mmCIF file of C-alpha atoms in Angstrom:
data_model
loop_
_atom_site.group_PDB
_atom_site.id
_atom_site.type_symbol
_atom_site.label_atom_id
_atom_site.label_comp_id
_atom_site.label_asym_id
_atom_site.label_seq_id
_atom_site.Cartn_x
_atom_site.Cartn_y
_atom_site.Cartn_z
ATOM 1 C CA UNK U 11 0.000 0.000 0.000
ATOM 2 C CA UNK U 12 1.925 0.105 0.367
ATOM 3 C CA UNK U 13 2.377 5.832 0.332
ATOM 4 C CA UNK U 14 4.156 3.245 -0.013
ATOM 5 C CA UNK U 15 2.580 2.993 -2.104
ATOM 6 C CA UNK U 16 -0.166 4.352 -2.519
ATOM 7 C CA UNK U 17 -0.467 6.460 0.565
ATOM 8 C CA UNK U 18 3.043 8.122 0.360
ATOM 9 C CA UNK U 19 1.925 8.092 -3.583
ATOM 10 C CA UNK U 20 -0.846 10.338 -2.461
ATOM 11 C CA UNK U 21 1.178 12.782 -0.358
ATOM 12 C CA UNK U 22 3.478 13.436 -3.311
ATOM 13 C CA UNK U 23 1.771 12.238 -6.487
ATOM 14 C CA UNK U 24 3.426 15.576 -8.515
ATOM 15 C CA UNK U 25 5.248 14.235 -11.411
ATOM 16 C CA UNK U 26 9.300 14.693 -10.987
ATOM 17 C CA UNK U 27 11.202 17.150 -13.526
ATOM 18 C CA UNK U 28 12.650 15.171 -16.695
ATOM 19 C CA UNK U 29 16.475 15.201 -16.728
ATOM 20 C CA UNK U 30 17.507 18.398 -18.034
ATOM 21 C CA UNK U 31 21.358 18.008 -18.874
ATOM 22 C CA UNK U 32 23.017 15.628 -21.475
ATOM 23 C CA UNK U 33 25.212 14.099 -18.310
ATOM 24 C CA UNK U 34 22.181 13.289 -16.478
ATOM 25 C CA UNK U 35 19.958 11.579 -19.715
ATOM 26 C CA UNK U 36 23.249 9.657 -20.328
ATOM 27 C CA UNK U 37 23.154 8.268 -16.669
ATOM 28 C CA UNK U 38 19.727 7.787 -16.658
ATOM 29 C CA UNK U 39 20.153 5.828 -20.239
ATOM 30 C CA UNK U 40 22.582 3.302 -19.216
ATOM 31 C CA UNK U 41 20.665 2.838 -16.064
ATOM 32 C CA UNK U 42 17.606 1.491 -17.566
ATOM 33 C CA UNK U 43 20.403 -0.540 -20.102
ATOM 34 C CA UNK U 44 21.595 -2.262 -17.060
ATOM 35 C CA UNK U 45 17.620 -2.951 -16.017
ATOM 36 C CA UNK U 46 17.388 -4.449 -19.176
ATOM 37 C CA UNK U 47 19.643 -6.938 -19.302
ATOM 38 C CA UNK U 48 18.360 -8.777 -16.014
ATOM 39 C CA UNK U 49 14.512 -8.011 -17.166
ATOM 40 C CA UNK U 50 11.904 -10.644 -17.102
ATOM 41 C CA UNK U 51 9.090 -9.073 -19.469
ATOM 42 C CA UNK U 52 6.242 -11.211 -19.475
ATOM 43 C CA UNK U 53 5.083 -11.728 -23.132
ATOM 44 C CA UNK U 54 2.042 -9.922 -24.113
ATOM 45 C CA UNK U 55 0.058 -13.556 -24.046
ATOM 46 C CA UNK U 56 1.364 -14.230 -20.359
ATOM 47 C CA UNK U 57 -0.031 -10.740 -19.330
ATOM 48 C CA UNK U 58 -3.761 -11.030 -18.009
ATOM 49 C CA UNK U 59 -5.960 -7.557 -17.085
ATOM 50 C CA UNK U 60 -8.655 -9.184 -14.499
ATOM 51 C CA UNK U 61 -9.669 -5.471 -13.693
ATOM 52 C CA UNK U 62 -9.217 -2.914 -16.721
ATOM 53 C CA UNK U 63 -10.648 0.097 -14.343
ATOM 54 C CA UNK U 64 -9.545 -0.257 -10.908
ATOM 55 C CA UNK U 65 -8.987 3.242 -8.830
ATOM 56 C CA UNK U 66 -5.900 3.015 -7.223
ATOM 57 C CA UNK U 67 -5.773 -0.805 -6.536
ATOM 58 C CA UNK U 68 -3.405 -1.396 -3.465
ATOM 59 C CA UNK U 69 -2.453 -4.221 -0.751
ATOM 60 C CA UNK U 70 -3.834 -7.437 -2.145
ATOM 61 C CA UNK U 71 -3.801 -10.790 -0.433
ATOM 62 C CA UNK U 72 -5.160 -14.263 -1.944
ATOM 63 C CA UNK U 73 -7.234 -16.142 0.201
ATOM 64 C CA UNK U 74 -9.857 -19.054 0.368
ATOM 65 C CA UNK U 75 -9.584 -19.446 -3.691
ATOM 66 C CA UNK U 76 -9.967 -15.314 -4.143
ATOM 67 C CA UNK U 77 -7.929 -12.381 -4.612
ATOM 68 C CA UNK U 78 -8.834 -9.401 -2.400
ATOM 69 C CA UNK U 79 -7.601 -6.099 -2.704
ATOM 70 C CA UNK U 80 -8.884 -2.766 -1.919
ATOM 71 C CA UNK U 81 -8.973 0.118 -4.132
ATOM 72 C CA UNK U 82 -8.185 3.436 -2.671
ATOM 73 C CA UNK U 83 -10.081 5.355 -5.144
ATOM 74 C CA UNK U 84 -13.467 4.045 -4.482
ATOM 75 C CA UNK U 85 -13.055 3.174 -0.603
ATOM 76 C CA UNK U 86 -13.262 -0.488 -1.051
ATOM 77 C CA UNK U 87 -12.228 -3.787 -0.548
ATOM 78 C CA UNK U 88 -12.767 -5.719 -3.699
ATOM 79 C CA UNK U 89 -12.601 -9.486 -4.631
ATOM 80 C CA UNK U 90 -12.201 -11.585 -7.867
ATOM 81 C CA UNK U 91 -13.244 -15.305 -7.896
ATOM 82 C CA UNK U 92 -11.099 -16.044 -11.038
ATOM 83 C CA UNK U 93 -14.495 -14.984 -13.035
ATOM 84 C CA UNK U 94 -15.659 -11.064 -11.800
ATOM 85 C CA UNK U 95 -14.862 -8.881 -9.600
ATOM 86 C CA UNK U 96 -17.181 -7.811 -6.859
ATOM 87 C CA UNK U 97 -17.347 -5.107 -4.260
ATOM 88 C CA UNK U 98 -16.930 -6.876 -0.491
ATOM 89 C CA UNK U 99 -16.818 -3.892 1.737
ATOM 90 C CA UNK U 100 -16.915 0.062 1.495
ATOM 91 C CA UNK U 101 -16.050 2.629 3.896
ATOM 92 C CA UNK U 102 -16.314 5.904 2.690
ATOM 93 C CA UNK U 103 -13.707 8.500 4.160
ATOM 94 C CA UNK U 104 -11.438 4.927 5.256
ATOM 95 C CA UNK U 105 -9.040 5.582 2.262
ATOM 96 C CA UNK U 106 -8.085 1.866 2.155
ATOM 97 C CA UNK U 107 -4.264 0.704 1.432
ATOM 98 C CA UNK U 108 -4.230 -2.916 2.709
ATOM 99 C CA UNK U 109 -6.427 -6.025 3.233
ATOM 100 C CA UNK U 110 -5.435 -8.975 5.555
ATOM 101 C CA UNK U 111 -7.579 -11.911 6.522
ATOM 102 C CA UNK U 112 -7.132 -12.453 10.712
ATOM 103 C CA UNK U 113 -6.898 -16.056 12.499
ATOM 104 C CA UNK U 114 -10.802 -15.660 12.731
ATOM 105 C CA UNK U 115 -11.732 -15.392 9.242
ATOM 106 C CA UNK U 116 -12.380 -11.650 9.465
ATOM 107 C CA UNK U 117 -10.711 -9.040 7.593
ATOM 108 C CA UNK U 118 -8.133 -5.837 8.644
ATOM 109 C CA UNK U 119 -8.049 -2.795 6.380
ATOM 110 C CA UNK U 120 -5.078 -0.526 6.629
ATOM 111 C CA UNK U 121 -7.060 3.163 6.218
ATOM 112 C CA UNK U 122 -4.893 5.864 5.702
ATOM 113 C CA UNK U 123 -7.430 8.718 5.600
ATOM 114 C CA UNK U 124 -9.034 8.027 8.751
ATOM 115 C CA UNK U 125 -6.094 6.936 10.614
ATOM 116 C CA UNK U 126 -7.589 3.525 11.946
ATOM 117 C CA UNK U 127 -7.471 -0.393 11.197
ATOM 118 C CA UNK U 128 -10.683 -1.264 10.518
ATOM 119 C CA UNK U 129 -12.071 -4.820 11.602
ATOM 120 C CA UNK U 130 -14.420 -7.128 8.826
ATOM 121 C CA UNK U 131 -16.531 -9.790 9.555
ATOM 122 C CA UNK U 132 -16.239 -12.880 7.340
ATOM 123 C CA UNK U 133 -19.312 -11.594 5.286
ATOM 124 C CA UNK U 134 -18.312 -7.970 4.742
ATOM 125 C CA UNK U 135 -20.114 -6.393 7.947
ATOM 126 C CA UNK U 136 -18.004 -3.736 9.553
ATOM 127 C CA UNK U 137 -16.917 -4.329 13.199
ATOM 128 C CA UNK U 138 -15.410 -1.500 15.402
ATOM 129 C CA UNK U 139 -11.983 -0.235 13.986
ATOM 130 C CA UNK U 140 -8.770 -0.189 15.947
ATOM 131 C CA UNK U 141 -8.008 3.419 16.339
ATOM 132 C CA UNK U 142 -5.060 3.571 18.854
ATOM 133 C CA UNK U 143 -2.110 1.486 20.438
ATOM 134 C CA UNK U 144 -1.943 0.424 23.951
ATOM 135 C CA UNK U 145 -0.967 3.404 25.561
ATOM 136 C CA UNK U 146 -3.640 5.763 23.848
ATOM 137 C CA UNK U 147 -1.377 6.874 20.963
ATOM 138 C CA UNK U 148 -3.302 7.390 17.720
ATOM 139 C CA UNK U 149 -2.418 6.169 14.355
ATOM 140 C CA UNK U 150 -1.186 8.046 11.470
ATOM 141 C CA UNK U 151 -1.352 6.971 7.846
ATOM 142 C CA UNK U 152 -1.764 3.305 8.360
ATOM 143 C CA UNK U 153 -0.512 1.522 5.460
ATOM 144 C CA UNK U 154 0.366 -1.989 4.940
ATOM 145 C CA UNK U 155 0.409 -5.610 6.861
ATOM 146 C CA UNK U 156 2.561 -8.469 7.697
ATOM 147 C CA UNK U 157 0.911 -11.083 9.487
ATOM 148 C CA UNK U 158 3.305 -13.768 11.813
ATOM 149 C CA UNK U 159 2.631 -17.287 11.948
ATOM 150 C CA UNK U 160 1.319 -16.848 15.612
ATOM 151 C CA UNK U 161 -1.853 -14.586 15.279
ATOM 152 C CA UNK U 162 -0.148 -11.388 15.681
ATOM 153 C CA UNK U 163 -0.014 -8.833 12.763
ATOM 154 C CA UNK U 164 2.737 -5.971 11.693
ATOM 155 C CA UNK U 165 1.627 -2.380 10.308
ATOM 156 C CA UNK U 166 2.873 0.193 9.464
ATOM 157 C CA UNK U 167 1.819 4.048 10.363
ATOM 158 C CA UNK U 168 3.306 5.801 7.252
ATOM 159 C CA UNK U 169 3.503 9.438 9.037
ATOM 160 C CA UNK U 170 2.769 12.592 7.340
ATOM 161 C CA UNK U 171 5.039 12.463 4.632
ATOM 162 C CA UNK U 172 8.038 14.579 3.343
ATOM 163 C CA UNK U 173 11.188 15.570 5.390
ATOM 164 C CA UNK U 174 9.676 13.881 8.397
ATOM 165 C CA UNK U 175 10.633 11.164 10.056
ATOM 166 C CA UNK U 176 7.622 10.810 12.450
ATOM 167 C CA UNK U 177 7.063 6.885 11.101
ATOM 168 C CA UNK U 178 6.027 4.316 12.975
ATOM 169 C CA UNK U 179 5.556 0.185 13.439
ATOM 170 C CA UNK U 180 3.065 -1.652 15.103
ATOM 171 C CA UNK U 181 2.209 -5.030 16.409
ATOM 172 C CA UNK U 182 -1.433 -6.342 16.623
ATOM 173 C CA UNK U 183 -0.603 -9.026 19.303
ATOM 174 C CA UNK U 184 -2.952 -12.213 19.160
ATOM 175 C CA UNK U 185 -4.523 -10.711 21.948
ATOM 176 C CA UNK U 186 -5.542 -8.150 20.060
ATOM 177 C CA UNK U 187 -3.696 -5.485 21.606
ATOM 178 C CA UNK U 188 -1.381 -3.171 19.189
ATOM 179 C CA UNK U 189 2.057 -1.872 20.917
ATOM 180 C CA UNK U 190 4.381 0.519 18.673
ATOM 181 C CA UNK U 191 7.342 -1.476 18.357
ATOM 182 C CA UNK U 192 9.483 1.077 16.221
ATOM 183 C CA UNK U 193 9.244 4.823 15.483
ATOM 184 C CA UNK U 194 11.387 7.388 13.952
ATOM 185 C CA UNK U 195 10.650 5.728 10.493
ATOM 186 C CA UNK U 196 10.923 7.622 7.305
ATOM 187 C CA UNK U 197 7.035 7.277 5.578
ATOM 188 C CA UNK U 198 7.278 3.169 6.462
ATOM 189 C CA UNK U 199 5.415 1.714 3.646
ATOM 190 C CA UNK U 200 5.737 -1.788 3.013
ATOM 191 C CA UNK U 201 7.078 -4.611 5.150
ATOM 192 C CA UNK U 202 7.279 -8.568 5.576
ATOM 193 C CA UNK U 203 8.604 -11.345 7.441
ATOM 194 C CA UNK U 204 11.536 -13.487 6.572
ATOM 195 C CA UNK U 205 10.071 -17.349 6.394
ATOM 196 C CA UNK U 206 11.039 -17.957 9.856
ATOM 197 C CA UNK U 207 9.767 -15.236 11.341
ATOM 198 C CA UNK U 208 13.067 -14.050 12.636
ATOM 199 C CA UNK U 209 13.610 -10.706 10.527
ATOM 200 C CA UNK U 210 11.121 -7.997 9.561
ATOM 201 C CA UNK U 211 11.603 -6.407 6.351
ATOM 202 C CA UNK U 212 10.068 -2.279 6.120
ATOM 203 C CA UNK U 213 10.484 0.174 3.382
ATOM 204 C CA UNK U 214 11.060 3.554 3.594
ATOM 205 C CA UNK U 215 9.906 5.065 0.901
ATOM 206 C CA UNK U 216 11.572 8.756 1.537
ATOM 207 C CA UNK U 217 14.932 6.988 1.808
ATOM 208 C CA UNK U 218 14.714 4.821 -1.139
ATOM 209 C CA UNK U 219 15.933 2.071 1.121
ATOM 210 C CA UNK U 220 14.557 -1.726 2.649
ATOM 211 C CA UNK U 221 15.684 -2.277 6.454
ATOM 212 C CA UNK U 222 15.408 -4.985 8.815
ATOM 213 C CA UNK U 223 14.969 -5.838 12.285
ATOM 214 C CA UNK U 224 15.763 -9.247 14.290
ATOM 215 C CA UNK U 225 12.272 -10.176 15.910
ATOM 216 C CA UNK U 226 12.037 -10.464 19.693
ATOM 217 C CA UNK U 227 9.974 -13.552 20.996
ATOM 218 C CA UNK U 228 7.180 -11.039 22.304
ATOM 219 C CA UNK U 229 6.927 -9.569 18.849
ATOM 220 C CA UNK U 230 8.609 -6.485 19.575
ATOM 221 C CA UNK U 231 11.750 -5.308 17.421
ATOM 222 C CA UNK U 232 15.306 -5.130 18.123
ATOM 223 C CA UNK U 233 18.597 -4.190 16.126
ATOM 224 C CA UNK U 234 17.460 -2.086 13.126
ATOM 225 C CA UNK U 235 19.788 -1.917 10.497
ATOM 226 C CA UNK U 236 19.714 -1.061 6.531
ATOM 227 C CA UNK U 237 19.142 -3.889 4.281
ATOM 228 C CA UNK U 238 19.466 -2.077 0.901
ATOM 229 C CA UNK U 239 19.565 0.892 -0.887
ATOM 230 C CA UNK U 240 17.435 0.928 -4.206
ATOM 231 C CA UNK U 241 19.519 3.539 -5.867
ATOM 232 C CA UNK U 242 22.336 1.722 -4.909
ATOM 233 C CA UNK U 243 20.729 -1.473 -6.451
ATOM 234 C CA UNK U 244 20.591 -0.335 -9.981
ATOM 235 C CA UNK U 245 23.725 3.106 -9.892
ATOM 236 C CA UNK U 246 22.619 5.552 -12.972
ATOM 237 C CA UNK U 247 18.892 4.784 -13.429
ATOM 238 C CA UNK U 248 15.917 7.525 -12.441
ATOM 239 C CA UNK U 249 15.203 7.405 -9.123
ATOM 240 C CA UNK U 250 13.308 4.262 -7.445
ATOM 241 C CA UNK U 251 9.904 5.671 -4.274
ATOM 242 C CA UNK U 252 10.010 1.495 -3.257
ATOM 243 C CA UNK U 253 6.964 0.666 -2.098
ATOM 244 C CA UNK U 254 5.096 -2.804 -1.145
ATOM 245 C CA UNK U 255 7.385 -5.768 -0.985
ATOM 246 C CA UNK U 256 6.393 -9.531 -0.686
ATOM 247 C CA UNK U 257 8.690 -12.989 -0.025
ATOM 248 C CA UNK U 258 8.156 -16.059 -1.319
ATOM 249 C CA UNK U 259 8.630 -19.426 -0.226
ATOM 250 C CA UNK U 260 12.687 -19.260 -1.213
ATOM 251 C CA UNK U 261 13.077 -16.387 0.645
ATOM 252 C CA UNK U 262 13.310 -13.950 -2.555
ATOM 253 C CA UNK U 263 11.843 -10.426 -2.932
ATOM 254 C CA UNK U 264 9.286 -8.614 -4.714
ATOM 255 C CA UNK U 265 10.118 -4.791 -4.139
ATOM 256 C CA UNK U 266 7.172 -2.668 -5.576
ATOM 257 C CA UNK U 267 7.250 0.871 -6.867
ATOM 258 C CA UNK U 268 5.081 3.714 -5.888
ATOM 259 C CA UNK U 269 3.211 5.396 -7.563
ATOM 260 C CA UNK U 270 5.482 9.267 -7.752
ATOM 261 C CA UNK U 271 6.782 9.726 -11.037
ATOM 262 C CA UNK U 272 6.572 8.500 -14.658
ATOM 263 C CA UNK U 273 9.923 8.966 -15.349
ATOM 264 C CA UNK U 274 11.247 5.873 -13.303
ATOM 265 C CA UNK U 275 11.582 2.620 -14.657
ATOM 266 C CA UNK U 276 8.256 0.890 -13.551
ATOM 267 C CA UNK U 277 9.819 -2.439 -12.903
ATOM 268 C CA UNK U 278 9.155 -4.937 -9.700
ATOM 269 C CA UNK U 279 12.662 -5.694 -8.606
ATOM 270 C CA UNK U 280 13.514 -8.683 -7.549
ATOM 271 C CA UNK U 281 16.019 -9.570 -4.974
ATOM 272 C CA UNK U 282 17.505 -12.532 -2.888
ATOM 273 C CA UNK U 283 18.422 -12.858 0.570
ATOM 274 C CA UNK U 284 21.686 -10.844 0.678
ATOM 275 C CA UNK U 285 20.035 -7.566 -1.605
ATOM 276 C CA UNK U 286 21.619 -9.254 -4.805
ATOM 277 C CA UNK U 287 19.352 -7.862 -7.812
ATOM 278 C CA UNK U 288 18.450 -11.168 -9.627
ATOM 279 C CA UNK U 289 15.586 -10.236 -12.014
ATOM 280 C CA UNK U 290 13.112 -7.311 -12.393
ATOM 281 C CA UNK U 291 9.112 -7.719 -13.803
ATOM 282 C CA UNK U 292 7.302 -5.492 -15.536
ATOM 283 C CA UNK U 293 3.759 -5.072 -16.642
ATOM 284 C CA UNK U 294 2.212 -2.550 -19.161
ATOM 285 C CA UNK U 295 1.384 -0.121 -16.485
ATOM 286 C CA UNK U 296 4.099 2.535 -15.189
ATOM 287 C CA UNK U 297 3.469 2.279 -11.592
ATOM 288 C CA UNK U 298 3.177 -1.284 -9.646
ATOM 289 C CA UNK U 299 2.622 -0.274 -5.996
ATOM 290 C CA UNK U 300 2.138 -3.570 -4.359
ATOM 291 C CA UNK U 301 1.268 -7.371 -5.738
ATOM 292 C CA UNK U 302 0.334 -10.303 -3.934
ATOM 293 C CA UNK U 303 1.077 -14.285 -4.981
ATOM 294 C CA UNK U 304 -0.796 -16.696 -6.361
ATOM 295 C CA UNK U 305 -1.378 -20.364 -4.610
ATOM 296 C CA UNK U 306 1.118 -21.837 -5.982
ATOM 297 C CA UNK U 307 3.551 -18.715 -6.596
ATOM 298 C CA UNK U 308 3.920 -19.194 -10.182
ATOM 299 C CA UNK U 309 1.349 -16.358 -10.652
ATOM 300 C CA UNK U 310 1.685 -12.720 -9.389
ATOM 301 C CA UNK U 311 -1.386 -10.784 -8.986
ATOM 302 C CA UNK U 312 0.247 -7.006 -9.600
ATOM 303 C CA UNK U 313 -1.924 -3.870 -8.569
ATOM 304 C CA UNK U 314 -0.612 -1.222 -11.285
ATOM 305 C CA UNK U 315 -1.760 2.534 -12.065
ATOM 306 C CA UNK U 316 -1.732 4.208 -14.898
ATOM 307 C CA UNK U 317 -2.757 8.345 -13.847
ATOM 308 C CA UNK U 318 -0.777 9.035 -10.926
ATOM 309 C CA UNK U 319 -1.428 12.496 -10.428
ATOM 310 C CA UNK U 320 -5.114 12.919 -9.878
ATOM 311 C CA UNK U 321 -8.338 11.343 -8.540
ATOM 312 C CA UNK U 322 -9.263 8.717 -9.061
ATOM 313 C CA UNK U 323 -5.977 7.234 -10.187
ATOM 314 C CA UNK U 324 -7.101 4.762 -12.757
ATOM 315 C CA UNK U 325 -5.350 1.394 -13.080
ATOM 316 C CA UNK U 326 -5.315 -2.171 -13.799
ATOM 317 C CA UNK U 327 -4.909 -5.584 -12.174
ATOM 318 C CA UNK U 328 -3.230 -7.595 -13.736
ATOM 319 C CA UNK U 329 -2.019 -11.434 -13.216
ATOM 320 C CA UNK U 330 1.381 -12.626 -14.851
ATOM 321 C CA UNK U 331 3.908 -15.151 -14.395
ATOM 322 C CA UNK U 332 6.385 -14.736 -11.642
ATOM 323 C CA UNK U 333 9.204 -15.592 -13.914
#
């Protein structure tokens, strides 16, 4: 979501300035060579659009044979059953980023405009929101989830954006309790868990960077340290606004890019456990925020905009191969 996506997308969805100077262009030229030469283009016949007009489509998650994702755009959490897509919840004035099923079969959406988590039953009824942490602290800019193999779930607060670094993590115990387990974050957009649950993954989406924490038994956070640097990644190219990131069952990553300017390369990058660039995706789209795997991880399910500087930030879903 994660905007990082979409939310720090939506603080600072102005277009950047092309390059101006011959030295820059040339940078900027043999950057996107590089990108090229490690790019994994799906064919136009492995591309499939299962929503040709989604508004801002953000923080998916497959689940019980169905793909649901919300759309910011039209305050909703939507589904597809392989055949349609359907509206399963709407919230005006939520400004939805993320959807995550819970141990009980009900749903949490990340909503950045109203600063909560809201709480779904299992048939789309709404159920009273989380709105603060444990010691009375309000949320700002929720954004995205990562959910732990022992009930608990990770979220990030994305903060107001810009030069500040007012950030934060949280941890939705399986209590049901949420404690802050990391602030001074710089907009913290999208995050995961290693396999074994000992490392969590965040973006910072300001800082163009992935870092990582070692994972306390309690869920809380310890040892934060800087994973990698996307500009660092790929030296010359336009600059990469990282955004939602995913991990598959090999321990690779998906590294999305938000939605800030049309001048970057529009690529999922793809990395492996020690920030080694193996492979990057693309779609037809120029922005691909956040994505979500298939069953069986063969198949991505990428949320992708086209407009990116206005309401309501028309897009596509698409599915294609992972590789």
């Amino acid at each position: 979501m994660r905007l990082a996506s979409p939310i720090a997308s939506r603080q600072t969805l102005d277009r950047k300035q092309a390059a101006s100077s011959e030295g820059k262009m040339r940078s900027i030229v043999f950057g996107l060579l590089a990108i090229m030469m490690i790019s994994t283009g799906a064919a136009a016949d492995d591309v499939k659009v299962i929503n040709s007009d989604a508004w801002f489509p953000e923080g998916p998650i497959w689940y019980h044979d169905k793909l649901y994702y919300v759309e910011y755009g039209r305050q909703t959490v939507t589904t597809w059953d392989g055949k349609k897509n359907d509206i399963f919840w709407k919230q005006d004035g939520c400004g939805p980023s993320a959807v995550l099923p819970n141990t009980k079969g009900e749903f949490l959406v990340t909503c950045y405009d109203s600063n909560s988590i809201g709480h779904i039953s299992a048939d789309g009824k709404t159920l009273q929101p989380y709105t603060q942490d444990r010691d009375g602290h309000p949320f700002i800019g929720p954004n995205d989830f990562a959910p732990d193999k022992k009930g608990g779930v990770y979220f990030t607060g994305s903060g107001k954006g810009g030069p500040l670094i007012d950030a934060s993590a949280y941890y939705i115990g399986p209590d049901g309790v949420v404690t802050k387990v990391a602030d001074n974050l710089h907009n913290a957009n999208g995050l995961v868990l290693s396999n074994d649950g000992k490392i969590l993954y965040l973006i910072e989406t300001e800082d163009n960077r992935l870092i990582e924490f070692d994972v306390r038994e309690d869920g809380s956070l310890e040892n934060r340290r800087v994973f990698l640097r996307l500009d660092d990644l790929i030296p010359g190219a336009p600059h990469i606004w990282p955004d939602g990131v995913k991990i598959d069952s090999k321990g690779d990553m998906y590294i999305g890019q938000s939605p800030r300017s049309l001048d970057a390369p529009g690529k999922i990058i793809v990395v492996d456990t020690n920030a080694k660039l193996l492979r990057t995706l693309s779609v037809p789209s120029p922005s691909m925020p956040n994505f979500a795997f298939g069953p069986d991880e063969k198949t991505l399910y990428v949320m992708a905009l086209d407009q990116i500087d206005q309401a309501p930030w028309r897009g596509k879903v698409y599915e294609i191969p992972t590789r």
